[in-house]
CSV table of C-alpha atoms and ligand atoms in Angstrom, one decimal:
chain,number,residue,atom,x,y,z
A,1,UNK,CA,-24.6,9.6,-21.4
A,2,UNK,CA,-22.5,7.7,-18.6
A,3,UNK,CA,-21.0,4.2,-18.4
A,4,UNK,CA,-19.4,3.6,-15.3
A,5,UNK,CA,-16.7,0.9,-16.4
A,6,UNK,CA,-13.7,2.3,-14.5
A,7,UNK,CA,-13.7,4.5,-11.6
A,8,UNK,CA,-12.1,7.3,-13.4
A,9,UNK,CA,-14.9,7.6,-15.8
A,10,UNK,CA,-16.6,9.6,-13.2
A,11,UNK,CA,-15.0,13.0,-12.4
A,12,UNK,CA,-13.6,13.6,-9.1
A,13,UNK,CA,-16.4,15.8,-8.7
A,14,UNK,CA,-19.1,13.5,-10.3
A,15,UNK,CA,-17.8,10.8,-7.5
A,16,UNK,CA,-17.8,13.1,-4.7
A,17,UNK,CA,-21.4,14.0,-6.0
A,18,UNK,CA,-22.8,10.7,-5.5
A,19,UNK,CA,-21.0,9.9,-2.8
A,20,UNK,CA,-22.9,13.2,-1.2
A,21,UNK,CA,-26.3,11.7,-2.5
A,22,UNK,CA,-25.2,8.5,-1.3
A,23,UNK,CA,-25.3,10.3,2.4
A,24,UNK,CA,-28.6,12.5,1.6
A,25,UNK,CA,-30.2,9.0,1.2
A,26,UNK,CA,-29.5,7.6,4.0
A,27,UNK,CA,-31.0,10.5,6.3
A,28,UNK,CA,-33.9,10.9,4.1
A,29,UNK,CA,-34.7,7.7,2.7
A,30,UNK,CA,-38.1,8.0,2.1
A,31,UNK,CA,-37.8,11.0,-0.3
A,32,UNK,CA,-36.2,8.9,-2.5
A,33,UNK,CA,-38.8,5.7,-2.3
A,34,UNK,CA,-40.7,6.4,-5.7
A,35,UNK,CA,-37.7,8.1,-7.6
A,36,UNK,CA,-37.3,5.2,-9.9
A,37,UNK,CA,-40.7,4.3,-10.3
A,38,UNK,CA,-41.5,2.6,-13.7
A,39,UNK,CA,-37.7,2.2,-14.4
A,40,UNK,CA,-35.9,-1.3,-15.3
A,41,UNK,CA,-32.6,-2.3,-14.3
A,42,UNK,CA,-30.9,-5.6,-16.1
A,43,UNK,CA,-28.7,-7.0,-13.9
A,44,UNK,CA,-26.2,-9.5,-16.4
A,45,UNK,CA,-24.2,-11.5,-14.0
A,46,UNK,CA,-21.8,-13.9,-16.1
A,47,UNK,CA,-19.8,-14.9,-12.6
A,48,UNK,CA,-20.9,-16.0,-9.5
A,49,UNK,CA,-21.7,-13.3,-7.2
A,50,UNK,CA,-24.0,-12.9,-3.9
A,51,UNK,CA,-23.7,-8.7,-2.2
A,52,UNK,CA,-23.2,-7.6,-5.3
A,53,UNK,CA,-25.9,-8.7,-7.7
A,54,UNK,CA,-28.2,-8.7,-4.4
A,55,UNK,CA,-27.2,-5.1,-3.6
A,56,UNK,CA,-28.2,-3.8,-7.2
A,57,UNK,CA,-31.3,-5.1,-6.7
A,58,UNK,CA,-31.6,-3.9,-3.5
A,59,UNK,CA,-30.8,0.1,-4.4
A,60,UNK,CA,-33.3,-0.7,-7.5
A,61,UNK,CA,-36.1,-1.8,-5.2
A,62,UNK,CA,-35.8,1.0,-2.9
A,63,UNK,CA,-36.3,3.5,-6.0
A,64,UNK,CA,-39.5,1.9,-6.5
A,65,UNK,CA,-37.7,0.5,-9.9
A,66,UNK,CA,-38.0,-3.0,-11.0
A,67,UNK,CA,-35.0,-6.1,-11.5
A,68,UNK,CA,-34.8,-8.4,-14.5
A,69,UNK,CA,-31.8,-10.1,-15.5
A,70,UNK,CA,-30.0,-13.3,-15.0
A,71,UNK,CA,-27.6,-14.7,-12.7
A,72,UNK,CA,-26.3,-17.8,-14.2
A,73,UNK,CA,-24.5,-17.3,-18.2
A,74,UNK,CA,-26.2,-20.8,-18.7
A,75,UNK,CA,-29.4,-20.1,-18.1
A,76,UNK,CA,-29.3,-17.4,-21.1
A,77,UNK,CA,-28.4,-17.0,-24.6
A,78,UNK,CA,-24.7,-17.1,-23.6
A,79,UNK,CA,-24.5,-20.8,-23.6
A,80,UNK,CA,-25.5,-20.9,-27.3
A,81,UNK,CA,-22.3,-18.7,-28.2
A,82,UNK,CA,-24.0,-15.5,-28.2
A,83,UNK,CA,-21.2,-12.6,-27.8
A,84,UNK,CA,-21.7,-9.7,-25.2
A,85,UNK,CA,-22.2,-7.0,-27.9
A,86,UNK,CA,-25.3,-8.9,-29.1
A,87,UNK,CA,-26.9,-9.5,-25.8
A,88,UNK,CA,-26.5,-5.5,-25.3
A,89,UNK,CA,-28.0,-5.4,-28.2
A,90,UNK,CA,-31.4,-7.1,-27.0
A,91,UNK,CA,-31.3,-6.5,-23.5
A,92,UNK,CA,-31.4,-2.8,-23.7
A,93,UNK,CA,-34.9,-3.1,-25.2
A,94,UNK,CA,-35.8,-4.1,-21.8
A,95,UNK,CA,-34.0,-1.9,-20.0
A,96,UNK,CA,-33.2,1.0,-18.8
A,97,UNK,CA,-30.3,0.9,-17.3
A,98,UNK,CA,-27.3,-2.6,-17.3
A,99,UNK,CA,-25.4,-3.9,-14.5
A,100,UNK,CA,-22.6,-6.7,-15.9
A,101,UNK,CA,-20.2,-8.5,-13.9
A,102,UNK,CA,-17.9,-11.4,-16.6
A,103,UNK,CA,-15.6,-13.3,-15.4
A,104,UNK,CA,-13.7,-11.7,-19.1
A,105,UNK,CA,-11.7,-8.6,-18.7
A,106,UNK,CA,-12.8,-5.6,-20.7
A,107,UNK,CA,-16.6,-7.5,-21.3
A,108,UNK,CA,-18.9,-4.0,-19.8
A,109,UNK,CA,-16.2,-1.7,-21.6
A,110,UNK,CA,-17.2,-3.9,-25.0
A,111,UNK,CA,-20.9,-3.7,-24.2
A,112,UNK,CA,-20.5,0.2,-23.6
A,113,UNK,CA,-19.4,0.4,-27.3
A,114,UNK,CA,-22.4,-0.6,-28.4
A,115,UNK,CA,-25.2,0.6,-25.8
A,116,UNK,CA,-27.6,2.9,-25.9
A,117,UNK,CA,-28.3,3.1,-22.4
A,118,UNK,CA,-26.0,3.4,-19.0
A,119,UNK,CA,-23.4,0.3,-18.3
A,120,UNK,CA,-22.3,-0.5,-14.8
A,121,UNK,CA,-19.6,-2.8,-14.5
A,122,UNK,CA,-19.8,-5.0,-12.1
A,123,UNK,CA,-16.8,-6.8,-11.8
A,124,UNK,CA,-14.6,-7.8,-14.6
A,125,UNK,CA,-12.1,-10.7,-14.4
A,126,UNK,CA,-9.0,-9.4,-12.4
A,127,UNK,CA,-9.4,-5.9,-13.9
A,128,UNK,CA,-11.3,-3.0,-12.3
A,129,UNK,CA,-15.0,-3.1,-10.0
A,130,UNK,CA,-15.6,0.4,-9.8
A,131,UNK,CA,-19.2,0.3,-7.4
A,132,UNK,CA,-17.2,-1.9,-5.0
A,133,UNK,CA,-15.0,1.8,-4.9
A,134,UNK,CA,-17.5,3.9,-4.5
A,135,UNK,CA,-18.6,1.8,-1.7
A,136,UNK,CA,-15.5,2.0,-0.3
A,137,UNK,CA,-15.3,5.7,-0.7
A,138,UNK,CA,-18.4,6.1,1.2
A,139,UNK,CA,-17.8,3.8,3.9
A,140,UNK,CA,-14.2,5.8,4.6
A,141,UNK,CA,-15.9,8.9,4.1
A,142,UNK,CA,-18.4,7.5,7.3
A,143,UNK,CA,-15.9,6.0,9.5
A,144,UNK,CA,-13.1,8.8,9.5
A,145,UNK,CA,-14.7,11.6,8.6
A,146,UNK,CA,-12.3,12.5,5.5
A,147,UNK,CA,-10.5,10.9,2.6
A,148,UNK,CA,-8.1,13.2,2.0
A,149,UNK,CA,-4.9,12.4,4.4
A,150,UNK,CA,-5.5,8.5,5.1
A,151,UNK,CA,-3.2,5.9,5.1
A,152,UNK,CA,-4.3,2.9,4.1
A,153,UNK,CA,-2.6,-0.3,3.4
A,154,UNK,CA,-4.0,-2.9,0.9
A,155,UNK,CA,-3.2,-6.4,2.4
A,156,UNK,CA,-3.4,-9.8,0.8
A,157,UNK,CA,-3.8,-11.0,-3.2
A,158,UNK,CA,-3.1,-7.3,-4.6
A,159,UNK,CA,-2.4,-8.9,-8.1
A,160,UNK,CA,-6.0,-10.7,-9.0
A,161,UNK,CA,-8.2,-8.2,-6.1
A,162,UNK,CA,-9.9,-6.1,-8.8
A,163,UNK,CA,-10.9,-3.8,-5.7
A,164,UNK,CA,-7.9,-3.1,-5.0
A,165,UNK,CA,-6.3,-2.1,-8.8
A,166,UNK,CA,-10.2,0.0,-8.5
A,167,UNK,CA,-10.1,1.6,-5.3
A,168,UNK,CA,-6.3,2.9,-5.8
A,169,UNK,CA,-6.9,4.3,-9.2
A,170,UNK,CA,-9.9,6.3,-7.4
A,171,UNK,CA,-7.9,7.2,-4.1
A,172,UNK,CA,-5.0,9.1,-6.8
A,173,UNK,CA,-7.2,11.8,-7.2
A,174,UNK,CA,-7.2,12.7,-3.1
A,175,UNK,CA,-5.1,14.4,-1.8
A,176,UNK,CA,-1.9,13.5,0.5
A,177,UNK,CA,-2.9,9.7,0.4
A,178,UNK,CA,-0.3,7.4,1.4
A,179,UNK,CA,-0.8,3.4,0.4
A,180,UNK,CA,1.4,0.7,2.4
A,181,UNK,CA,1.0,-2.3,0.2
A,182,UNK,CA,1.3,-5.7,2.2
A,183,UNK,CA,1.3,-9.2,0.0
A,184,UNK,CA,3.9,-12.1,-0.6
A,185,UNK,CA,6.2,-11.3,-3.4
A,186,UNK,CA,3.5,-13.8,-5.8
A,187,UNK,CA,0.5,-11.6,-5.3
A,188,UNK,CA,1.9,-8.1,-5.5
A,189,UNK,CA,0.4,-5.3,-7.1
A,190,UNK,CA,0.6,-5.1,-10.8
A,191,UNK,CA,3.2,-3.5,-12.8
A,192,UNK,CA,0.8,-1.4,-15.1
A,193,UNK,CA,-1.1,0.4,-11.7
A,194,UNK,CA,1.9,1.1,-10.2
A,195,UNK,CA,3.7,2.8,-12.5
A,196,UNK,CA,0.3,4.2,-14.5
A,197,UNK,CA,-1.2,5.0,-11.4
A,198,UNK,CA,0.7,5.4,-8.2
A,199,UNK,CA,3.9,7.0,-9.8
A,200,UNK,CA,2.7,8.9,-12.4
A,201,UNK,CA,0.1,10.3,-10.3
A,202,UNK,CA,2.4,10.8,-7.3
A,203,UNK,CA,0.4,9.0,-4.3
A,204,UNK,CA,3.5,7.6,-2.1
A,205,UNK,CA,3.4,4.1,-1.5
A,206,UNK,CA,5.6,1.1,-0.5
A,207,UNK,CA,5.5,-2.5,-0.1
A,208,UNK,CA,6.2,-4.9,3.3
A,209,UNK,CA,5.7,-8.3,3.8
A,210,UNK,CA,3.5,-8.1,7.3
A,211,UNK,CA,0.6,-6.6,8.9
A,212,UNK,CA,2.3,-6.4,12.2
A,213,UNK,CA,5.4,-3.8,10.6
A,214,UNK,CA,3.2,-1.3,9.5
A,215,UNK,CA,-0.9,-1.7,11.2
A,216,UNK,CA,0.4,1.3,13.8
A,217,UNK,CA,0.6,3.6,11.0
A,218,UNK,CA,-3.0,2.9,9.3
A,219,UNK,CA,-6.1,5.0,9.1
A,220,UNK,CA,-7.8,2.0,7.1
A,221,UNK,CA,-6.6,-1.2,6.9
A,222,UNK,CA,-8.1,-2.8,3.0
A,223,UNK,CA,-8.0,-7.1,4.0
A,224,UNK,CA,-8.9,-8.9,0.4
A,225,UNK,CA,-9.6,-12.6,-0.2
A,226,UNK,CA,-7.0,-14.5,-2.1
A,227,UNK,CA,-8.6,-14.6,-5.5
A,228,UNK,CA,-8.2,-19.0,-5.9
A,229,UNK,CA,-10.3,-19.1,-9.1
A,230,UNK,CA,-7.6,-16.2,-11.1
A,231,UNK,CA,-5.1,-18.8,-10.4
A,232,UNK,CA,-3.6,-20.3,-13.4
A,233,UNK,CA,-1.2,-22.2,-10.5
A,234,UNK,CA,-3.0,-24.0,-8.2
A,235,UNK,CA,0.6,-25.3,-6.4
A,236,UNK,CA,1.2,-21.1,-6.5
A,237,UNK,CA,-2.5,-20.5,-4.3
A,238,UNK,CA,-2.0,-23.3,-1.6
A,239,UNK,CA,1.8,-21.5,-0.9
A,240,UNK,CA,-0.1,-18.3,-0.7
A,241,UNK,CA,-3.5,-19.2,0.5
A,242,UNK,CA,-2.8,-18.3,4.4
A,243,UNK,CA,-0.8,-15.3,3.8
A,244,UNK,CA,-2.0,-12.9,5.8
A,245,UNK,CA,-4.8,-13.5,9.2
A,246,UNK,CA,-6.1,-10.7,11.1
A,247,UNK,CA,-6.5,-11.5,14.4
A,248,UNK,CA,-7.5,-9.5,18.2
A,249,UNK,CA,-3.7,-9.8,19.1
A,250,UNK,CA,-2.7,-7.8,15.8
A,251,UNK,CA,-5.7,-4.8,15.9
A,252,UNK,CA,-4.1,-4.3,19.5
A,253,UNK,CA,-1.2,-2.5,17.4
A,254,UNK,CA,-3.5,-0.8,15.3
A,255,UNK,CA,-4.8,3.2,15.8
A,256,UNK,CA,-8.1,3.4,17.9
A,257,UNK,CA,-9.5,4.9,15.1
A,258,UNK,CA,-8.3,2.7,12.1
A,259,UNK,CA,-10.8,0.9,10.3
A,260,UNK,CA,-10.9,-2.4,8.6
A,261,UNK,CA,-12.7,-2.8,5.7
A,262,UNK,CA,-13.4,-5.9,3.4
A,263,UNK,CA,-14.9,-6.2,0.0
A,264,UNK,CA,-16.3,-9.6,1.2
A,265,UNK,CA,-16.8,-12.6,0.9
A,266,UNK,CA,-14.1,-13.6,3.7
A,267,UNK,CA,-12.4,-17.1,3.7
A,268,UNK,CA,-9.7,-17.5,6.6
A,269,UNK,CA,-8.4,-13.6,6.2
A,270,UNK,CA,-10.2,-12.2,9.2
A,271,UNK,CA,-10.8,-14.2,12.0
A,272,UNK,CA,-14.4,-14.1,13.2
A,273,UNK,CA,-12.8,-12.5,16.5
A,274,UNK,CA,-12.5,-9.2,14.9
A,275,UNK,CA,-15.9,-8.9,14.3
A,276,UNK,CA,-16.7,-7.4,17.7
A,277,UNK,CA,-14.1,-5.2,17.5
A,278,UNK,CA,-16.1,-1.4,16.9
A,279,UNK,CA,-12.9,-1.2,14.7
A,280,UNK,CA,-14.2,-3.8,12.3
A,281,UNK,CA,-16.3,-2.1,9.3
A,282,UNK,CA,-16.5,-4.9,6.7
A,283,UNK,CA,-20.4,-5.1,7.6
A,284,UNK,CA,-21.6,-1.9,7.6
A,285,UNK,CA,-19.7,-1.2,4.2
A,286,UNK,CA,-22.4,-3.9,2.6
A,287,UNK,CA,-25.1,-1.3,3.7
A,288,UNK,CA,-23.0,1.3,2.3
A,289,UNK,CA,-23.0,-0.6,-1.0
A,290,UNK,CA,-26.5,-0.6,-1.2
A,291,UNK,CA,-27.1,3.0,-0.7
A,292,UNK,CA,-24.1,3.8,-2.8
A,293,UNK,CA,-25.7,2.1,-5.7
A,294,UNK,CA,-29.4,3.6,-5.4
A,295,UNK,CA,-27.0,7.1,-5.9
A,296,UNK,CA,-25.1,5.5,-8.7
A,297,UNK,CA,-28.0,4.4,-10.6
A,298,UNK,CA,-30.4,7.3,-9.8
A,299,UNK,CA,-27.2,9.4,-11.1
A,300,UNK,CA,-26.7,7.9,-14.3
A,301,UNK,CA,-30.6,7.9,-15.5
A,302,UNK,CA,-31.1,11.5,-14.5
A,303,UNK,CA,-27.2,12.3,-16.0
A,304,UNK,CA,-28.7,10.6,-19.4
A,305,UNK,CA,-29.2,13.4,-21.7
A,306,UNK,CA,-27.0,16.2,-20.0
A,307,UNK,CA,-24.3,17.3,-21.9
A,308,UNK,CA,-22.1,18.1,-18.7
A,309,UNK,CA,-22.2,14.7,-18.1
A,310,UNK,CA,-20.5,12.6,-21.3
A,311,UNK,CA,-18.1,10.0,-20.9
A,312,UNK,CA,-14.4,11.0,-20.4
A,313,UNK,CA,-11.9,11.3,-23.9
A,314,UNK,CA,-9.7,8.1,-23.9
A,315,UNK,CA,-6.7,8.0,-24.4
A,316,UNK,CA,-5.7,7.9,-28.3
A,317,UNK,CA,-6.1,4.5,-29.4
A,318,UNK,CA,-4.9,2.7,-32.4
A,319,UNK,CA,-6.3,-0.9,-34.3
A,320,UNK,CA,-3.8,-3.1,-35.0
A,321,UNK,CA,-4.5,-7.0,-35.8
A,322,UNK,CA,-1.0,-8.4,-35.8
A,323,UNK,CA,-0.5,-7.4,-32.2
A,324,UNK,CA,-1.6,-9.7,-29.4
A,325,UNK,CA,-3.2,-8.9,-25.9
A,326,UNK,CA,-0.9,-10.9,-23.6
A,327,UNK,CA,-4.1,-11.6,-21.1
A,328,UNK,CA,-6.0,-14.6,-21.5
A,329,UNK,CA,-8.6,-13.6,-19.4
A,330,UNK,CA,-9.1,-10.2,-21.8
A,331,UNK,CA,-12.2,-10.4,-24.1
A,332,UNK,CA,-10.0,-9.8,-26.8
A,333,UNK,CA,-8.5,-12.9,-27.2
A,334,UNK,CA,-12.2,-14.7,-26.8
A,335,UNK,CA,-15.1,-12.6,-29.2
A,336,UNK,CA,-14.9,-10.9,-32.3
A,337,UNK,CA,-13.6,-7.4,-30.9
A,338,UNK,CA,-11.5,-4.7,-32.7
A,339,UNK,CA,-7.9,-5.3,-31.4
A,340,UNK,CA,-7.2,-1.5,-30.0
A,341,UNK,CA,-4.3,-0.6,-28.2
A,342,UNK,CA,-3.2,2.4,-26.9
A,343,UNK,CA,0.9,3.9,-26.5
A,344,UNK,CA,2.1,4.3,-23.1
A,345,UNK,CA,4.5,7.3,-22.4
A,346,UNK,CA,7.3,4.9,-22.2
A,347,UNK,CA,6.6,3.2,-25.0
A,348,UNK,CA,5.0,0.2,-24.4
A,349,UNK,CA,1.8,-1.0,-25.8
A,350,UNK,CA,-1.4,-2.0,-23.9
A,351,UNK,CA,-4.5,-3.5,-24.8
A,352,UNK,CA,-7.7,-1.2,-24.3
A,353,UNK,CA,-10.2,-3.7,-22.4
A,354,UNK,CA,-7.8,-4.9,-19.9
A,355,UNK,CA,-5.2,-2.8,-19.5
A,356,UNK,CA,-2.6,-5.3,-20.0
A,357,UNK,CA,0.7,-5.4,-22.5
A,358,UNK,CA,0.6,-6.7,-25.9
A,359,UNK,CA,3.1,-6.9,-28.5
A,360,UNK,CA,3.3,-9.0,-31.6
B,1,NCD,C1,-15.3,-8.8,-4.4
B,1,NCD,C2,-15.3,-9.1,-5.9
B,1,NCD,O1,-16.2,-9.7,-6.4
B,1,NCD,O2,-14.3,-8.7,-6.6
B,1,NCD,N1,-16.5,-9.0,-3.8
B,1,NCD,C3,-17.5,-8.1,-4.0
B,1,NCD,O3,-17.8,-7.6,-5.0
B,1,NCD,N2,-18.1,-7.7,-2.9
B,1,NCD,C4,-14.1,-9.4,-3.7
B,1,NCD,C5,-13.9,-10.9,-3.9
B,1,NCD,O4,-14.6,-11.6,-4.6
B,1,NCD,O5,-13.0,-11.3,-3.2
């Protein structure tokens, strides 16, 4: 069986599989209509969220499958203390397949310990949200042509943008991919992806402090929302908050081919200007998503039982209760999980769930 909790759970193969499918669907939609029929997907949506939740659904519908779920933690168990484990637990009686998004980091990768059916995370916290990459995968693979190659620069709150941390682990296993990273010094890229990521895995990238320096050189440009509710800070978001605009006068720099994409919702990052420009791909990757997620899910359920198709080794891990996630926002430090931690080469300890460092 398959969870899909970080991008890299799929092989690069695996993601260039339903990336494929994702394309087959679109030009023969109607073969696919009745695929799902008599199938359930629960969608578990612990954060607010509007494309997402409504694309699952979406791709679930158009398989001929049915929806259940909730959108709102207090309208369920949740609010009477219930951990994620245990809602697993009972929801996949009802189920046959789990889409979670939590606001907690390392929540889906605690309810794929315990489920017996496929787990799609959604979104979690700051950390990864690995169907927003394989949207973006698709929707490069659409505009340009090719993935291997690109340049792409990542622009705006590259710290809490858990599409970003996603869609750069995923773009590591391309070849020749160069990433211009373009954020205020507060909202740059963590520590942990560049170094576990971009230099171990040798994708070349660099960071500036403006679009205008760099858009020349782009074959996509990635704008992101700055993230106000990760803010611990709030003085920190309003000096931040109008880093970076997009506007006609910039794209006039840009490559005629570049494309702009946007995991949406905007606030102020784009202005509405752009949105005429044939450059400007933010709303075609929504359709994307949907499509990408009918091949996601229709993946997993037939993948079920196939032995080729088992979840990745992790890395060694090791359970230690007198060291400490440092992440707040990690389930760890909120339910009754096992404390694992795994060994980086150079010696420093991270937490499992979230990725982040802990010591004692
Ligand atoms: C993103 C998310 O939720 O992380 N949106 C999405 O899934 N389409 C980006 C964001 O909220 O800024």
């Amino acid at each position: 069986m398959k969870h899909l909790i970080d991008p890299t759970d799929l092989t690069k193969q695996e993601t260039d599989e339903i990336i494929a499918l994702a394309q087959d669907i679109i030009e023969h939609r109607e073969k696919y209509r009745d695929s799902l029929k008599y199938h359930k997907l629960a969608t578990l949506f612990y954060e607010p969220s509007t494309r997402t939740r409504l694309s699952f659904t979406a791709a679930m519908m158009e398989l001929g499958g049915n929806v259940l779920g909730f959108s709102d933690a207090k309208s369920s168990s949740v609010s009477k203390g219930e951990t994620v484990a245990d809602t697993v637990r009972v929801v996949e009686n009802f189920a046959d397949v789990i889409a979670m998004r939590h606001p907690l980091e390392g929540a889906p990768y605690v309810a794929s310990q315990v489920a017996r059916i496929p787990i799609i995370n959604a979104g979690d916290g700051s950390h990864a949200h690995p169907t927003q990459t394989l949207t973006d995968l698709l929707t490069i693979t659409r505009e340009l042509g090719h993935i291997d190659g690109i340049t792409i620069g990542f622009c705006g709150d590259l710290k809490f943008g858990r599409t970003v941390h996603s869609l750069i682990k995923a773009l590591s296993r391309y070849r020749d991919v160069k990433v211009i990273l373009i954020a205020p010094d507060e909202l740059r890229l963590p520590d942990y992806i560049k170094r576990d990521v971009c230099d171990r895995q040798g994708i070349c990238y660099r960071e500036v402090h403006t679009i205008e320096e760099v858009i020349g050189e782009l074959d996509v440009l990635y704008m992101t929302r700055v993230q106000q509710e990760r803010f611990l800070d709030m003085e920190e978001f309003e000096r931040v908050r109008n880093s970076f605009v997009l506007d006609c006068e910039k794209m006039q720099g840009a490559k005629e081919k570049m494309a702009v994409l946007h995991p949406l919702p905007r606030v102020n990052e784009i202005k509405p200007e752009v949105d005429s420009d044939p450059r400007a791909a933010y709303f075609r990757q929504v359709e994307n998503g949907k499509f990408v997620r009918m091949a996601l899910i229709y993946s997993l359920l037939k993948w079920k039982d196939d032995p080729e198709h088992q979840m990745p080794e992790h890395p060694v891990y090791f359970e230690d209760s007198s060291i400490r996630c440092r992440n707040s926002k990690c389930i760890c430090n909120s339910e009754g999980v096992r404390r694992l931690y795994r060994k980086t080469e150079t010696g420093a300890i991270r937490c499992i769930y979230c990725d982040n460092l802990a010591g004692r």
